[in-house]
Coordinates of C-alpha atoms and ligand atoms in Angstrom, one line a residue:
X14 CA 0.0 0.0 0.0
X15 CA 1.3 3.5 -0.9
X16 CA -0.9 6.1 0.8
X17 CA -0.6 9.7 -0.2
X18 CA -0.2 11.6 3.1
X19 CA -1.7 15.1 3.7
X20 CA 1.6 16.9 3.4
X21 CA 2.2 15.4 0.0
X22 CA 4.9 12.8 0.7
X23 CA 4.3 9.2 0.1
X24 CA 4.7 6.6 2.8
X25 CA 5.1 2.9 2.3
X26 CA 2.8 1.2 4.8
X27 CA 3.6 -2.5 4.6
X28 CA 0.4 -4.7 4.7
X29 CA 1.2 -6.9 7.6
X30 CA -1.3 -9.0 9.4
X31 CA -1.1 -8.1 13.1
X32 CA -1.1 -10.8 15.7
X33 CA -4.5 -11.7 17.2
X34 CA -5.2 -9.0 19.8
X35 CA -7.4 -6.0 20.6
X36 CA -5.6 -3.0 19.3
X37 CA -6.6 0.4 20.8
X38 CA -5.6 2.8 18.0
X39 CA -5.3 6.6 18.5
X40 CA -6.3 8.7 15.5
X41 CA -6.0 12.5 14.8
X42 CA -7.9 15.1 16.8
X43 CA -8.1 17.4 13.8
X44 CA -5.0 17.3 11.6
X45 CA -5.1 14.2 9.6
X46 CA -1.3 14.1 9.4
X47 CA -1.2 13.3 13.1
X48 CA -1.2 9.6 12.9
X49 CA 1.6 7.1 13.4
X50 CA 2.8 4.6 10.8
X51 CA 2.1 1.8 13.3
X52 CA -1.5 3.0 13.6
X53 CA -1.9 3.0 9.8
X54 CA -0.5 -0.5 9.6
X55 CA -3.0 -1.8 12.2
X56 CA -5.9 0.1 10.6
X57 CA -5.0 -1.5 7.3
X58 CA -4.1 -5.0 8.5
X59 CA -6.4 -5.9 11.4
X60 CA -9.1 -8.5 10.6
X61 CA -11.8 -6.2 12.0
X62 CA -11.8 -2.4 12.3
X63 CA -14.4 -1.2 14.8
X64 CA -15.1 2.5 14.9
X65 CA -17.3 4.8 17.0
X66 CA -18.2 6.9 13.9
X67 CA -17.7 5.1 10.7
X68 CA -18.1 8.3 8.6
X69 CA -15.3 10.1 10.4
X70 CA -13.1 7.0 10.2
X71 CA -13.8 6.6 6.4
X72 CA -12.4 10.1 5.9
X73 CA -9.2 9.1 7.6
X74 CA -9.0 5.8 5.7
X75 CA -9.5 7.5 2.4
X76 CA -6.8 10.0 3.1
X77 CA -4.3 7.1 3.4
X78 CA -5.8 5.0 0.7
X79 CA -6.9 2.2 3.1
X80 CA -9.9 0.6 1.4
X81 CA -12.0 -1.2 4.0
X82 CA -15.3 -1.0 5.8
X83 CA -15.3 -0.3 9.5
X84 CA -18.0 -1.8 11.7
X85 CA -19.7 0.4 14.3
X86 CA -19.0 0.2 18.0
X87 CA -20.4 3.0 20.1
X88 CA -21.9 3.7 23.5
X89 CA -25.4 2.7 22.4
X90 CA -24.6 -0.6 20.8
X91 CA -21.7 -1.5 23.2
X92 CA -23.5 -4.6 24.5
X93 CA -24.2 -6.4 21.3
X94 CA -21.3 -5.0 19.2
X95 CA -19.0 -5.7 22.1
X96 CA -20.1 -9.3 22.3
X97 CA -19.5 -9.8 18.5
X98 CA -16.0 -8.2 18.8
X99 CA -15.2 -10.4 21.8
X100 CA -16.3 -13.6 20.0
X101 CA -14.1 -12.6 17.1
X102 CA -11.2 -12.0 19.4
X103 CA -11.8 -15.3 21.1
X104 CA -11.7 -17.1 17.8
X105 CA -8.2 -15.7 17.1
X106 CA -9.0 -12.6 15.1
X107 CA -7.3 -9.2 15.4
X108 CA -9.6 -6.2 16.1
X109 CA -8.6 -2.5 15.8
X110 CA -10.7 -0.2 17.9
X111 CA -10.8 3.6 17.1
X112 CA -13.0 6.4 18.4
X113 CA -14.1 9.3 16.2
X114 CA -11.0 11.2 17.2
X115 CA -8.1 10.9 19.6
X116 CA -7.4 8.0 21.9
X117 CA -10.2 5.5 22.4
X118 CA -11.5 5.1 26.0
X119 CA -10.5 8.7 26.9
X120 CA -14.0 10.2 27.3
X121 CA -14.8 7.8 24.5
X122 CA -16.2 4.2 24.2
X123 CA -14.0 1.1 24.7
X124 CA -13.6 0.7 28.4
X125 CA -16.3 -2.0 28.7
X126 CA -14.7 -3.9 25.8
X127 CA -11.2 -3.7 27.3
X128 CA -12.5 -4.8 30.7
X129 CA -14.2 -7.9 29.2
X130 CA -11.2 -8.7 26.9
X131 CA -8.9 -8.5 29.9
X132 CA -11.1 -10.9 31.8
X133 CA -11.1 -13.3 28.8
X134 CA -7.2 -13.1 28.7
X135 CA -7.2 -11.6 25.3
X136 CA -4.0 -9.6 24.5
X137 CA -4.6 -5.9 24.4
X138 CA -2.2 -3.6 22.6
X139 CA -2.3 0.2 22.9
X140 CA -1.2 2.1 19.8
X141 CA -0.4 5.6 21.2
X142 CA -1.1 8.8 19.4
X143 CA -3.0 12.1 19.8
X144 CA -5.3 12.9 22.7
X145 CA -6.7 16.3 23.4
X146 CA -5.8 16.1 27.1
X147 CA -2.0 16.0 26.5
X148 CA -2.2 18.3 23.4
X149 CA -3.9 20.9 25.5
X150 CA -1.7 20.6 28.5
X151 CA 1.7 21.1 26.9
X152 CA 1.4 24.6 25.4
X153 CA -0.2 26.2 28.4
X154 CA 2.8 26.9 30.5
X155 CA 1.0 25.4 33.5
X156 CA 2.8 22.7 35.5
X157 CA 3.1 19.4 33.7
X158 CA 4.8 17.4 36.4
X159 CA 1.5 16.4 37.9
X160 CA -1.9 16.7 36.3
X161 CA -5.4 15.4 36.8
X162 CA -7.7 14.6 33.9
X163 CA -11.3 15.5 35.0
X164 CA -13.1 14.5 31.7
X165 CA -16.4 16.2 31.2
X166 CA -18.2 17.9 34.1
X167 CA -21.9 17.2 34.7
X168 CA -24.4 19.3 32.7
X169 CA -26.5 20.0 35.8
X170 CA -25.2 22.9 37.8
X171 CA -25.6 21.4 41.2
X172 CA -23.7 18.2 40.3
X173 CA -21.0 20.3 38.4
X174 CA -20.4 22.6 41.4
X175 CA -20.3 19.7 43.8
X176 CA -17.6 18.1 41.6
X177 CA -15.6 21.4 41.4
X178 CA -15.7 21.6 45.2
X179 CA -14.0 18.2 45.4
X180 CA -11.4 19.1 42.8
X181 CA -10.5 22.5 44.1
X182 CA -7.9 21.4 46.6
X183 CA -6.0 19.0 44.3
X184 CA -2.5 20.2 44.0
X185 CA -2.1 19.4 40.3
X186 CA -3.0 21.0 37.0
X187 CA -6.6 20.1 36.2
X188 CA -7.7 19.3 32.7
X189 CA -11.4 19.4 31.6
X190 CA -13.2 18.6 28.3
X191 CA -16.0 21.0 27.8
X192 CA -18.7 21.8 25.2
X193 CA -18.6 25.3 23.6
X194 CA -22.2 25.9 24.8
X195 CA -21.4 25.2 28.4
X196 CA -18.0 26.7 28.7
X197 CA -19.1 30.2 29.9
X198 CA -21.2 28.7 32.7
X199 CA -18.4 26.4 33.7
X200 CA -15.9 29.3 33.8
X201 CA -18.3 31.3 36.1
X202 CA -18.5 28.3 38.5
X203 CA -14.8 27.6 38.4
X204 CA -13.9 31.3 39.1
X205 CA -16.3 31.2 42.1
X206 CA -15.1 27.9 43.5
X207 CA -11.4 27.7 42.5
X208 CA -10.8 31.4 43.0
X209 CA -11.0 34.3 40.5
X210 CA -7.2 34.5 40.2
X211 CA -6.4 30.9 39.5
X212 CA -4.4 30.6 36.3
X213 CA -6.2 28.8 33.5
X214 CA -6.1 28.2 29.8
X215 CA -8.8 27.8 27.2
X216 CA -7.5 25.6 24.4
X217 CA -9.6 25.6 21.2
X218 CA -9.6 23.6 18.0
X219 CA -6.2 22.0 18.7
X220 CA -4.2 20.9 15.6
X221 CA -6.8 22.5 13.4
X222 CA -6.7 25.7 11.2
X223 CA -8.1 28.0 14.0
X224 CA -6.1 26.5 16.9
X225 CA -5.8 28.9 19.8
X226 CA -4.6 28.7 23.4
X227 CA -5.5 31.6 25.7
X228 CA -3.9 31.7 29.1
X229 CA -5.1 34.0 31.8
X230 CA -7.0 33.7 35.0
X231 CA -10.4 32.1 35.5
X232 CA -12.1 35.5 36.1
X233 CA -10.5 37.0 32.9
X234 CA -11.5 34.0 30.8
X235 CA -15.0 34.0 32.3
X236 CA -15.3 37.7 31.4
X237 CA -14.1 37.1 27.9
X238 CA -16.4 34.1 27.3
X239 CA -19.8 35.1 28.6
X240 CA -23.2 34.0 27.4
X241 CA -23.1 36.4 24.5
X242 CA -19.7 35.4 23.2
X243 CA -19.2 31.7 23.8
X244 CA -16.3 30.2 21.9
X245 CA -16.9 27.9 19.0
X246 CA -15.3 24.5 18.2
X247 CA -13.8 21.9 20.4
X248 CA -12.5 23.0 23.8
X249 CA -10.3 21.9 26.6
X250 CA -10.0 23.9 29.8
X251 CA -6.7 23.6 31.8
X252 CA -6.6 25.0 35.3
X253 CA -3.4 25.6 37.3
X254 CA -2.9 23.8 40.6
X255 CA -4.4 25.0 43.8
X256 CA -1.1 26.2 45.2
X257 CA -0.4 28.2 42.0
X258 CA -3.0 30.6 43.0
X259 CA -0.9 33.7 43.1
X260 CA 1.2 34.1 39.9
X261 CA -0.9 36.9 38.4
X262 CA -1.0 38.6 41.7
X263 CA 2.3 37.9 43.2
X264 CA 3.3 38.3 46.9
X265 CA 4.6 41.8 46.5
X266 CA 1.4 42.9 44.8
X267 CA -0.7 41.3 47.5
X268 CA 1.4 42.9 50.2
X269 CA 1.1 46.4 48.6
X270 CA -2.7 45.9 48.2
X271 CA -3.0 44.9 51.9
X272 CA -0.8 47.7 53.1
X273 CA -2.7 50.3 51.1
X274 CA -6.1 49.1 52.2
X275 CA -5.4 48.9 56.0
X276 CA -4.6 52.6 55.9
X277 CA -8.3 53.3 55.4
X278 CA -10.3 50.3 56.6
X279 CA -10.3 47.6 59.2
X280 CA -8.0 44.6 58.8
X281 CA -11.0 42.3 58.3
X282 CA -12.5 44.5 55.6
X283 CA -9.1 44.8 53.8
X284 CA -8.6 41.0 53.9
X285 CA -12.1 40.4 52.6
X286 CA -11.5 42.8 49.7
X287 CA -8.1 41.3 48.7
X288 CA -9.5 37.8 49.0
X289 CA -12.3 38.8 46.6
X290 CA -9.9 40.5 44.1
X291 CA -7.2 37.8 44.1
X292 CA -9.1 34.6 45.0
X293 CA -6.6 33.9 47.9
X294 CA -7.8 32.4 51.1
X295 CA -8.8 34.9 53.9
X296 CA -7.0 32.9 56.5
X297 CA -3.7 33.2 54.6
X298 CA -4.2 36.9 54.0
X299 CA -5.1 37.6 57.6
X300 CA -1.8 35.9 58.7
X301 CA 0.1 38.0 56.2
X302 CA -1.4 41.3 57.4
X303 CA -0.3 40.4 61.0
X304 CA 3.2 39.8 59.6
X305 CA 3.2 43.0 57.7
X306 CA 2.0 45.0 60.7
X307 CA 4.7 43.5 62.8
X308 CA 7.3 44.3 60.2
X309 CA 6.1 47.9 60.1
X310 CA 6.2 48.1 63.9
X311 CA 9.8 46.9 63.9
X312 CA 10.8 49.4 61.2
X313 CA 9.5 52.3 63.3
Ligands
LIG20 N1 -10.9 10.5 22.9 C1 -10.7 11.9 22.7 C2 -9.2 12.3 23.1 O1 -8.4 11.4 23.2 O2 -8.9 13.4 23.3 C3 -11.7 12.8 23.4 C4 -13.1 12.6 22.9 S1 -14.2 13.5 23.8 C5 -15.8 12.8 23.3 C6 -14.3 15.0 22.8 C7 -13.8 16.2 23.6 O3 -12.3 16.2 23.5 C8 -14.2 17.5 23.0 O4 -15.5 17.9 23.5 C9 -13.1 18.5 23.5 O5 -13.3 18.8 24.8 C10 -11.9 17.5 23.4 N2 -11.3 17.7 22.1 C11 -11.2 16.7 21.1 N3 -10.5 17.2 20.0 C12 -10.2 18.5 20.3 C13 -9.5 19.5 19.6 N4 -9.1 19.3 18.4 N5 -9.3 20.7 20.2 C14 -9.8 20.9 21.5 N6 -10.4 20.0 22.2 C15 -10.6 18.8 21.6

């Protein structure tokens, strides 16, 4: 097979029959050139190709001149289609599973099948490639040493806010998938619960023509994307870790704010105002005011 790749070069994909196994194959999240040679080999050579959305998969296959018909496996037919795929695997066939985009099982179908296949001692082979979670994380400038993938939040506000309350103290970068229609409401909830000043990034249309990554604070993003101007396209929200609360309002700036305000108002009132403006905890700010007052006293 000699597929013509999007950038114009020609790659030689050997038609090899993969060993019997369930192959979990990552596919592009936008740019069709983002696929590995190994993924193409498996898509071309597996006995069965199962896809969440056969129309999307056909576009990819056509691009690489792979002529075959995928079978459908999605959330709604997972029971019956899963049984058929499992039977095929047990009879020694190789099955390649793809979602409509990115890595299968990551907020996409496949988990139930993998669980059953593992129970049945069927070899399972991941074929790595793109996923929006990692693609969004790496250009944000937010810490990458520890991150927590939160998937999609609940659509209902009560459940969504409850989940955010649980996530707010996690000392890692948080990554959320979100629909463009819900993102403004989610940003409002996040700014309220995580703190207005918590650093965050809105990553849109990754790997596509109108790719953008906006980094700011939750309150600024929330102000930019309100009900009237919600962003279009596919979106990932990345939120800096709980302890990274202060970068846009550093310690010196917080100190200056506190010192200014206590000239004209009570300590409690100054702390309340700075907490509101920066999203920092009142208890932390109160301790800081005491320290600043003591320093001033010593200087005099
Ligand atoms: N399995 C996919 C993966 O590995 O990333 C995720 C599938 S999930 C149903 C779809 C969500 O992923 C979108 O709503 C969006 O939050 C995110 N997403 C997928 N592609 C994206 C892209 N090109 N740019 C930004 N976000 C994307």
